[in-house]
Amino acid sequence: MDKSQNAGRAGYYLYMIPGMLGFILVVLVPLIANFAISFTTWKGGNIAPRYVGIENYQRLLADTVFWSSIQHTVLFIISMTIVPILLGLVLAAVLFDYISAQFSETWSSFFRAGFYLPQILPLTAAGVLWAWILNPVGIINAVLKGIGLDFLAKNWLGDASFALWAVSAVIVWVQVGYCLVVFMSGLARVDPSLYEAAELDNASWFGRFRYITIPMLMPEIFVVALTTLIAALKVFAPIYVLTSGGPDNATTVPSYLSYYHFFTTNRVGYAAAIATLQTVMTIVLGIAFLRMQSKQEGGR
Amino acid sequence: MNMFSKLAISAGMSLLLAAGVAQAQNKTFNVWWYELPDTPQAKAWTQALGELKAKHPDVTINFEQKTFEQLQKAGSLILNSDQAPDVLEYNKGNATAGLVASQGLLTPLDDEFKSRGWDKILSDTKTQLSKYDQNGIYGSGPMIGIPAYAEFVSVFYNVDMFQANGIKVPTTLEEFEAALDAFKKKGITPLAYGTVDSNGQHLLYTLALTQADDTWVKNYQGLKAALDTKPFLFAAQKIVDWVNKGYISKDSTGLKGTGGADNLFSSGKSPMFVSGTWNNGNFATNIKNFKWSQFVFPTPKYSTGSTGSMFMVPKSAKNKDLAEEFIGLVLSKENQNAQANLGGVAIAADPAAITDEVGKRNVEIFNQISDKGGLGFYPDWPVPGYYELLIQATTGLVNGSSTPDQFVARLKKAYDDVQAAQ
Amino acid sequence: MTTTASLSTEVVSDMHVHHGQKKGFARWIVLAILLVFLAATLFPFLLAALNAIKTPADYAANGPLALPHSFDLTALQNFWTTVDFTRKLFNSILISGCTAILAVVLSLLNAYAIGIGRVRGGKALLVVLLISIMAPQEALVYPLYYMAKQIGLFDSMLAVILIFGVLHTAFGTYLLSSVLTTFPREIIEAALIDNASRWQILWKVIVPVLRPTLAVLATFFFIWTWNEFLIPLVFLVSNNNQTVSVAMGVLSGANTQDPTAIAAASLLGVTPTVIFFLIFQRTLTRGVAVGAVK
């Protein structure tokens, strides 16, 4: 391969060729094609698409369901990004420098594995299980009625005022494990002497968490925040398996809308327009986030 | 590094092996369907495959169990590739069969229909859904699919509970509502109902059909005119009334019909369940502690129901003659009777030859509906994506987020958009 | 949110605990709280296990929460034979395994150039790469389908491996680049003085240090690919190529659903990934052992 040590930095570009080639073929070309499709009306299959200009976009901006789907996305950013990161940080810190120290490494590994399990379960299966738990005659309500709290038994997924929260709760359940595993692998990188020094200064556990753990984990926090943010903007599977966007579109999100038009109504052009807008939105937010990250890193 | 390269090499090797699995020869006959193995249809069709094998010992029969979802989502993509089988079960209706037919992905079967004598077996009412025109609308154009079973929506009822409360099988809508009321007064929620899947719209459409005449059904299903909302308004109003009176639980909006409301019926909590014949197998197997039966929802002529999904021969099929022979076997008297005796709703069975109670009852009810031309099909057929819209809208009706007027306005907007584009 | 608060107050109340000193009643409280959390987290799994061994009649009579009155493995066996689970398992392992390796290798090469090579425009390239995870999958399906058909890769596992291998690379590149930016330069300098080529440095110096992170990545990629649904659904037509997660769809037909079969399938679907994860637990525990540079 590359033996030219003095080729300067340029030589490193060679290493990016395979990755970039793959990217161009698998992501870039299809995205451009998708962008082109969004200016047509098309049923898919081998009937030729018909050019309609920006008609799809005009319709989309007038589609109230699309706008409400954007609103729901904002809530999912909280339940997929913010809450799991906070929970994950606290859990990781507790497991890493409290449970490990007070009990043993085995205990903390055991907990980590347990909390990570929901990530592993295929969402199709998770959806079925949660439907059992959350449906009106399901387990949560059976338990609530059993202990005499009938008034708390709600139609969790079937009532528009609760469905968004119920779905969010399931998403938190799925996401926490991912954050936890990344944070714990990051903590292993931290120099133990830092903690020892803090202990000598009699810093509380909380102080150590605030002044050592969080700053040291910044790279991981950024990675996790960006990826979960993107995942929140793209969230699809939990919605698909839990509510299909219901009840009465109360939980619909852009991904589900575009999927629905791609594969159900066969309005491929319209679906492509939704997907295009969604991609643009995600890229803009993603870049804004990366900017923030650069500033942060530069400031340190 | 070593570990990686070893892994990569062994993975690459196994990939080559996997790719090298015997390529199809001409003498392999490929069949797909998505009915689950324990359904009467699947059992009868497996029997037919056995007969085919006996006639052609030299042919390798390769059957693949498919998923409904995969064909529903990727059907047109698969049929448009060279991976399509020789014959497959595919869903009927404009949005599925109509779409792939209009894309020219299927083999027309008009000539075989006559030459093989299938026209003697299947009356015109049973092949309404076999033809699709250039826009993918059913009713005219080349014949591309042959149905082998049927399905319809009826009222499953708990015979013991009816007797215990002195309630008779209703024959008019008034009597039906009186029965609902009688149960409600005893503190029983009479109707098992779930709006999270198709169950919601089945009850809705069944109610709408009580107000429908031939013209309305023809226009509605064939996208012939802008939507006349009267029947739907009636149905929506009834559902809202029933929710208010407690005949239907508000919890229905969190339940599926399959894997939800059906359990309310089979566990004996609710005495009635308006749903389709696909529940028969489940109820026959799992209801042990009470007697159950079915009656047709009181209606002047039309009921929700149709012939079942159809066998189709893709354009790219390599063994069309074998595919047609297989369809012939499935339509044969023996095979149809066998299907009914397994509890299925056979489309061309001889009721006299059926011993199975459930199968006999269902074949009789189906013949009764189809002989008077009373198959009203399903509400989601005319418009692609209507299935989901109806789920959302019906849920909104039950949970009170939309009034009957808003409900029909939504239906009308989506319908008229598609209708105008015809 | 309240849960976090209660957790931290519990922990705060336990100040001045010194490392390695095991004392205090509070640690048991923390442990108990964690156990309650864990039980809540694992509850759905318990549910799947309970219902997988019931007969459908038992389920219909007593609902999902009741303890099984029957012990019956036919649901598991039926699912296994109906979908030819052995074959599906093999396919899923093959696809997920190859994807994980491909994505890790691609990520490593990219991150080497960006994080260690500090190539000009590396950051920008990283952002461009991230489009892979920003673009919704459904937007890529149609064009990819036509491309795969063109080159004869429709209905082949290779197509799925290549697609996911590339899609996951974005995340891997991002994570490894952030880790490699903190990689001690002096180690690299030392290796260069010893006349090692860049290629050798990558494999002999960096990979050994990064091994735990690479393991974390491979684990993630394997599991993500295992659970993917839409692209395998479209791209893997014949049953001989299908994956476990697509096969699970067999159970939810148009109007059929046997809850005990679904529970059985959920259990079967998750078991291989759990085993895989447990095997990798050890590497995870070691974490990312890049020494802090002072």
PDB file of N, CA, C and O in Angstrom, chain A residues 163-194:
ATOM      1  N   ALA A 163     -50.859   8.997  24.016  1.00  0.00           N
ATOM      2  CA  ALA A 163     -50.111   8.145  23.090  1.00  0.00           C
ATOM      3  C   ALA A 163     -48.684   8.625  22.873  1.00  0.00           C
ATOM      4  O   ALA A 163     -47.739   7.841  22.911  1.00  0.00           O
ATOM      5  N   LEU A 164     -48.518   9.958  22.702  1.00  0.00           N
ATOM      6  CA  LEU A 164     -47.175  10.480  22.461  1.00  0.00           C
ATOM      7  C   LEU A 164     -46.255  10.163  23.632  1.00  0.00           C
ATOM      8  O   LEU A 164     -45.089   9.809  23.445  1.00  0.00           O
ATOM      9  N   TRP A 165     -46.794  10.293  24.852  1.00  0.00           N
ATOM     10  CA  TRP A 165     -45.960  10.057  26.036  1.00  0.00           C
ATOM     11  C   TRP A 165     -45.655   8.574  26.186  1.00  0.00           C
ATOM     12  O   TRP A 165     -44.544   8.202  26.568  1.00  0.00           O
ATOM     13  N   ALA A 166     -46.650   7.746  25.876  1.00  0.00           N
ATOM     14  CA  ALA A 166     -46.422   6.311  25.994  1.00  0.00           C
ATOM     15  C   ALA A 166     -45.336   5.868  25.016  1.00  0.00           C
ATOM     16  O   ALA A 166     -44.415   5.126  25.379  1.00  0.00           O
ATOM     17  N   VAL A 167     -45.427   6.366  23.789  1.00  0.00           N
ATOM     18  CA  VAL A 167     -44.409   6.014  22.796  1.00  0.00           C
ATOM     19  C   VAL A 167     -43.046   6.538  23.247  1.00  0.00           C
ATOM     20  O   VAL A 167     -42.030   5.847  23.154  1.00  0.00           O
ATOM     21  N   SER A 168     -43.032   7.773  23.774  1.00  0.00           N
ATOM     22  CA  SER A 168     -41.766   8.335  24.249  1.00  0.00           C
ATOM     23  C   SER A 168     -41.152   7.466  25.334  1.00  0.00           C
ATOM     24  O   SER A 168     -39.938   7.241  25.352  1.00  0.00           O
ATOM     25  N   ALA A 169     -42.001   6.978  26.232  1.00  0.00           N
ATOM     26  CA  ALA A 169     -41.481   6.138  27.319  1.00  0.00           C
ATOM     27  C   ALA A 169     -40.829   4.881  26.763  1.00  0.00           C
ATOM     28  O   ALA A 169     -39.755   4.476  27.212  1.00  0.00           O
ATOM     29  N   VAL A 170     -41.465   4.293  25.777  1.00  0.00           N
ATOM     30  CA  VAL A 170     -40.893   3.086  25.175  1.00  0.00           C
ATOM     31  C   VAL A 170     -39.552   3.422  24.515  1.00  0.00           C
ATOM     32  O   VAL A 170     -38.583   2.671  24.615  1.00  0.00           O
ATOM     33  N   ILE A 171     -39.495   4.584  23.863  1.00  0.00           N
ATOM     34  CA  ILE A 171     -38.254   4.969  23.204  1.00  0.00           C
ATOM     35  C   ILE A 171     -37.142   5.180  24.236  1.00  0.00           C
ATOM     36  O   ILE A 171     -36.002   4.764  24.025  1.00  0.00           O
ATOM     37  N   VAL A 172     -37.470   5.802  25.356  1.00  0.00           N
ATOM     38  CA  VAL A 172     -36.465   5.974  26.417  1.00  0.00           C
ATOM     39  C   VAL A 172     -35.958   4.599  26.848  1.00  0.00           C
ATOM     40  O   VAL A 172     -34.758   4.372  26.983  1.00  0.00           O
ATOM     41  N   TRP A 173     -36.889   3.680  27.031  1.00  0.00           N
ATOM     42  CA  TRP A 173     -36.541   2.314  27.431  1.00  0.00           C
ATOM     43  C   TRP A 173     -35.529   1.700  26.455  1.00  0.00           C
ATOM     44  O   TRP A 173     -34.573   1.047  26.854  1.00  0.00           O
ATOM     45  N   VAL A 174     -35.756   1.972  25.170  1.00  0.00           N
ATOM     46  CA  VAL A 174     -34.845   1.418  24.168  1.00  0.00           C
ATOM     47  C   VAL A 174     -33.496   2.124  24.196  1.00  0.00           C
ATOM     48  O   VAL A 174     -32.449   1.499  24.078  1.00  0.00           O
ATOM     49  N   GLN A 175     -33.504   3.454  24.359  1.00  0.00           N
ATOM     50  CA  GLN A 175     -32.301   4.239  24.121  1.00  0.00           C
ATOM     51  C   GLN A 175     -31.296   4.262  25.259  1.00  0.00           C
ATOM     52  O   GLN A 175     -30.108   4.460  25.038  1.00  0.00           O
ATOM     53  N   VAL A 176     -31.772   4.132  26.503  1.00  0.00           N
ATOM     54  CA  VAL A 176     -30.868   4.307  27.637  1.00  0.00           C
ATOM     55  C   VAL A 176     -29.648   3.388  27.548  1.00  0.00           C
ATOM     56  O   VAL A 176     -28.519   3.809  27.784  1.00  0.00           O
ATOM     57  N   GLY A 177     -29.879   2.140  27.153  1.00  0.00           N
ATOM     58  CA  GLY A 177     -28.787   1.170  27.116  1.00  0.00           C
ATOM     59  C   GLY A 177     -27.647   1.578  26.186  1.00  0.00           C
ATOM     60  O   GLY A 177     -26.475   1.407  26.495  1.00  0.00           O
ATOM     61  N   TYR A 178     -28.040   2.151  25.061  1.00  0.00           N
ATOM     62  CA  TYR A 178     -27.030   2.589  24.092  1.00  0.00           C
ATOM     63  C   TYR A 178     -26.131   3.658  24.706  1.00  0.00           C
ATOM     64  O   TYR A 178     -24.899   3.575  24.657  1.00  0.00           O
ATOM     65  N   CYS A 179     -26.757   4.670  25.325  1.00  0.00           N
ATOM     66  CA  CYS A 179     -25.980   5.741  25.956  1.00  0.00           C
ATOM     67  C   CYS A 179     -25.078   5.154  27.033  1.00  0.00           C
ATOM     68  O   CYS A 179     -23.890   5.487  27.125  1.00  0.00           O
ATOM     69  N   LEU A 180     -25.651   4.278  27.832  1.00  0.00           N
ATOM     70  CA  LEU A 180     -24.908   3.701  28.962  1.00  0.00           C
ATOM     71  C   LEU A 180     -23.646   2.989  28.480  1.00  0.00           C
ATOM     72  O   LEU A 180     -22.557   3.188  29.033  1.00  0.00           O
ATOM     73  N   VAL A 181     -23.786   2.165  27.457  1.00  0.00           N
ATOM     74  CA  VAL A 181     -22.632   1.383  26.996  1.00  0.00           C
ATOM     75  C   VAL A 181     -21.538   2.296  26.458  1.00  0.00           C
ATOM     76  O   VAL A 181     -20.354   2.132  26.766  1.00  0.00           O
ATOM     77  N   VAL A 182     -21.930   3.299  25.676  1.00  0.00           N
ATOM     78  CA  VAL A 182     -20.906   4.200  25.130  1.00  0.00           C
ATOM     79  C   VAL A 182     -20.228   4.972  26.263  1.00  0.00           C
ATOM     80  O   VAL A 182     -18.998   5.090  26.301  1.00  0.00           O
ATOM     81  N   PHE A 183     -21.014   5.471  27.221  1.00  0.00           N
ATOM     82  CA  PHE A 183     -20.421   6.246  28.317  1.00  0.00           C
ATOM     83  C   PHE A 183     -19.498   5.386  29.170  1.00  0.00           C
ATOM     84  O   PHE A 183     -18.435   5.825  29.595  1.00  0.00           O
ATOM     85  N   MET A 184     -19.899   4.156  29.425  1.00  0.00           N
ATOM     86  CA  MET A 184     -19.039   3.314  30.265  1.00  0.00           C
ATOM     87  C   MET A 184     -17.735   2.981  29.560  1.00  0.00           C
ATOM     88  O   MET A 184     -16.689   2.894  30.187  1.00  0.00           O
ATOM     89  N   SER A 185     -17.805   2.790  28.236  1.00  0.00           N
ATOM     90  CA  SER A 185     -16.550   2.511  27.535  1.00  0.00           C
ATOM     91  C   SER A 185     -15.682   3.758  27.551  1.00  0.00           C
ATOM     92  O   SER A 185     -14.455   3.676  27.590  1.00  0.00           O
ATOM     93  N   GLY A 186     -16.317   4.927  27.578  1.00  0.00           N
ATOM     94  CA  GLY A 186     -15.553   6.172  27.661  1.00  0.00           C
ATOM     95  C   GLY A 186     -14.915   6.346  29.028  1.00  0.00           C
ATOM     96  O   GLY A 186     -13.767   6.794  29.134  1.00  0.00           O
ATOM     97  N   LEU A 187     -15.639   5.975  30.077  1.00  0.00           N
ATOM     98  CA  LEU A 187     -15.119   6.146  31.441  1.00  0.00           C
ATOM     99  C   LEU A 187     -13.859   5.324  31.673  1.00  0.00           C
ATOM    100  O   LEU A 187     -12.991   5.712  32.443  1.00  0.00           O
ATOM    101  N   ALA A 188     -13.789   4.188  30.972  1.00  0.00           N
ATOM    102  CA  ALA A 188     -12.618   3.333  31.146  1.00  0.00           C
ATOM    103  C   ALA A 188     -11.360   4.055  30.654  1.00  0.00           C
ATOM    104  O   ALA A 188     -10.242   3.689  31.006  1.00  0.00           O
ATOM    105  N   ARG A 189     -11.575   5.084  29.843  1.00  0.00           N
ATOM    106  CA  ARG A 189     -10.455   5.837  29.283  1.00  0.00           C
ATOM    107  C   ARG A 189      -9.915   6.841  30.290  1.00  0.00           C
ATOM    108  O   ARG A 189      -8.799   7.318  30.174  1.00  0.00           O
ATOM    109  N   VAL A 190     -10.776   7.212  31.248  1.00  0.00           N
ATOM    110  CA  VAL A 190     -10.399   8.275  32.181  1.00  0.00           C
ATOM    111  C   VAL A 190      -9.297   7.796  33.120  1.00  0.00           C
ATOM    112  O   VAL A 190      -9.325   6.671  33.597  1.00  0.00           O
ATOM    113  N   ASP A 191      -8.345   8.675  33.355  1.00  0.00           N
ATOM    114  CA  ASP A 191      -7.209   8.324  34.208  1.00  0.00           C
ATOM    115  C   ASP A 191      -7.675   8.200  35.663  1.00  0.00           C
ATOM    116  O   ASP A 191      -8.199   9.156  36.225  1.00  0.00           O
ATOM    117  N   PRO A 192      -7.520   7.021  36.279  1.00  0.00           N
ATOM    118  CA  PRO A 192      -7.996   6.824  37.652  1.00  0.00           C
ATOM    119  C   PRO A 192      -7.397   7.833  38.638  1.00  0.00           C
ATOM    120  O   PRO A 192      -8.023   8.164  39.643  1.00  0.00           O
ATOM    121  N   SER A 193      -6.194   8.325  38.325  1.00  0.00           N
ATOM    122  CA  SER A 193      -5.540   9.216  39.287  1.00  0.00           C
ATOM    123  C   SER A 193      -6.345  10.497  39.480  1.00  0.00           C
ATOM    124  O   SER A 193      -6.280  11.125  40.535  1.00  0.00           O
ATOM    125  N   LEU A 194      -7.099  10.881  38.462  1.00  0.00           N
ATOM    126  CA  LEU A 194      -7.954  12.054  38.603  1.00  0.00           C
ATOM    127  C   LEU A 194      -8.936  11.845  39.739  1.00  0.00           C
ATOM    128  O   LEU A 194      -9.151  12.707  40.578  1.00  0.00           O
TER     129      LEU A 194
END
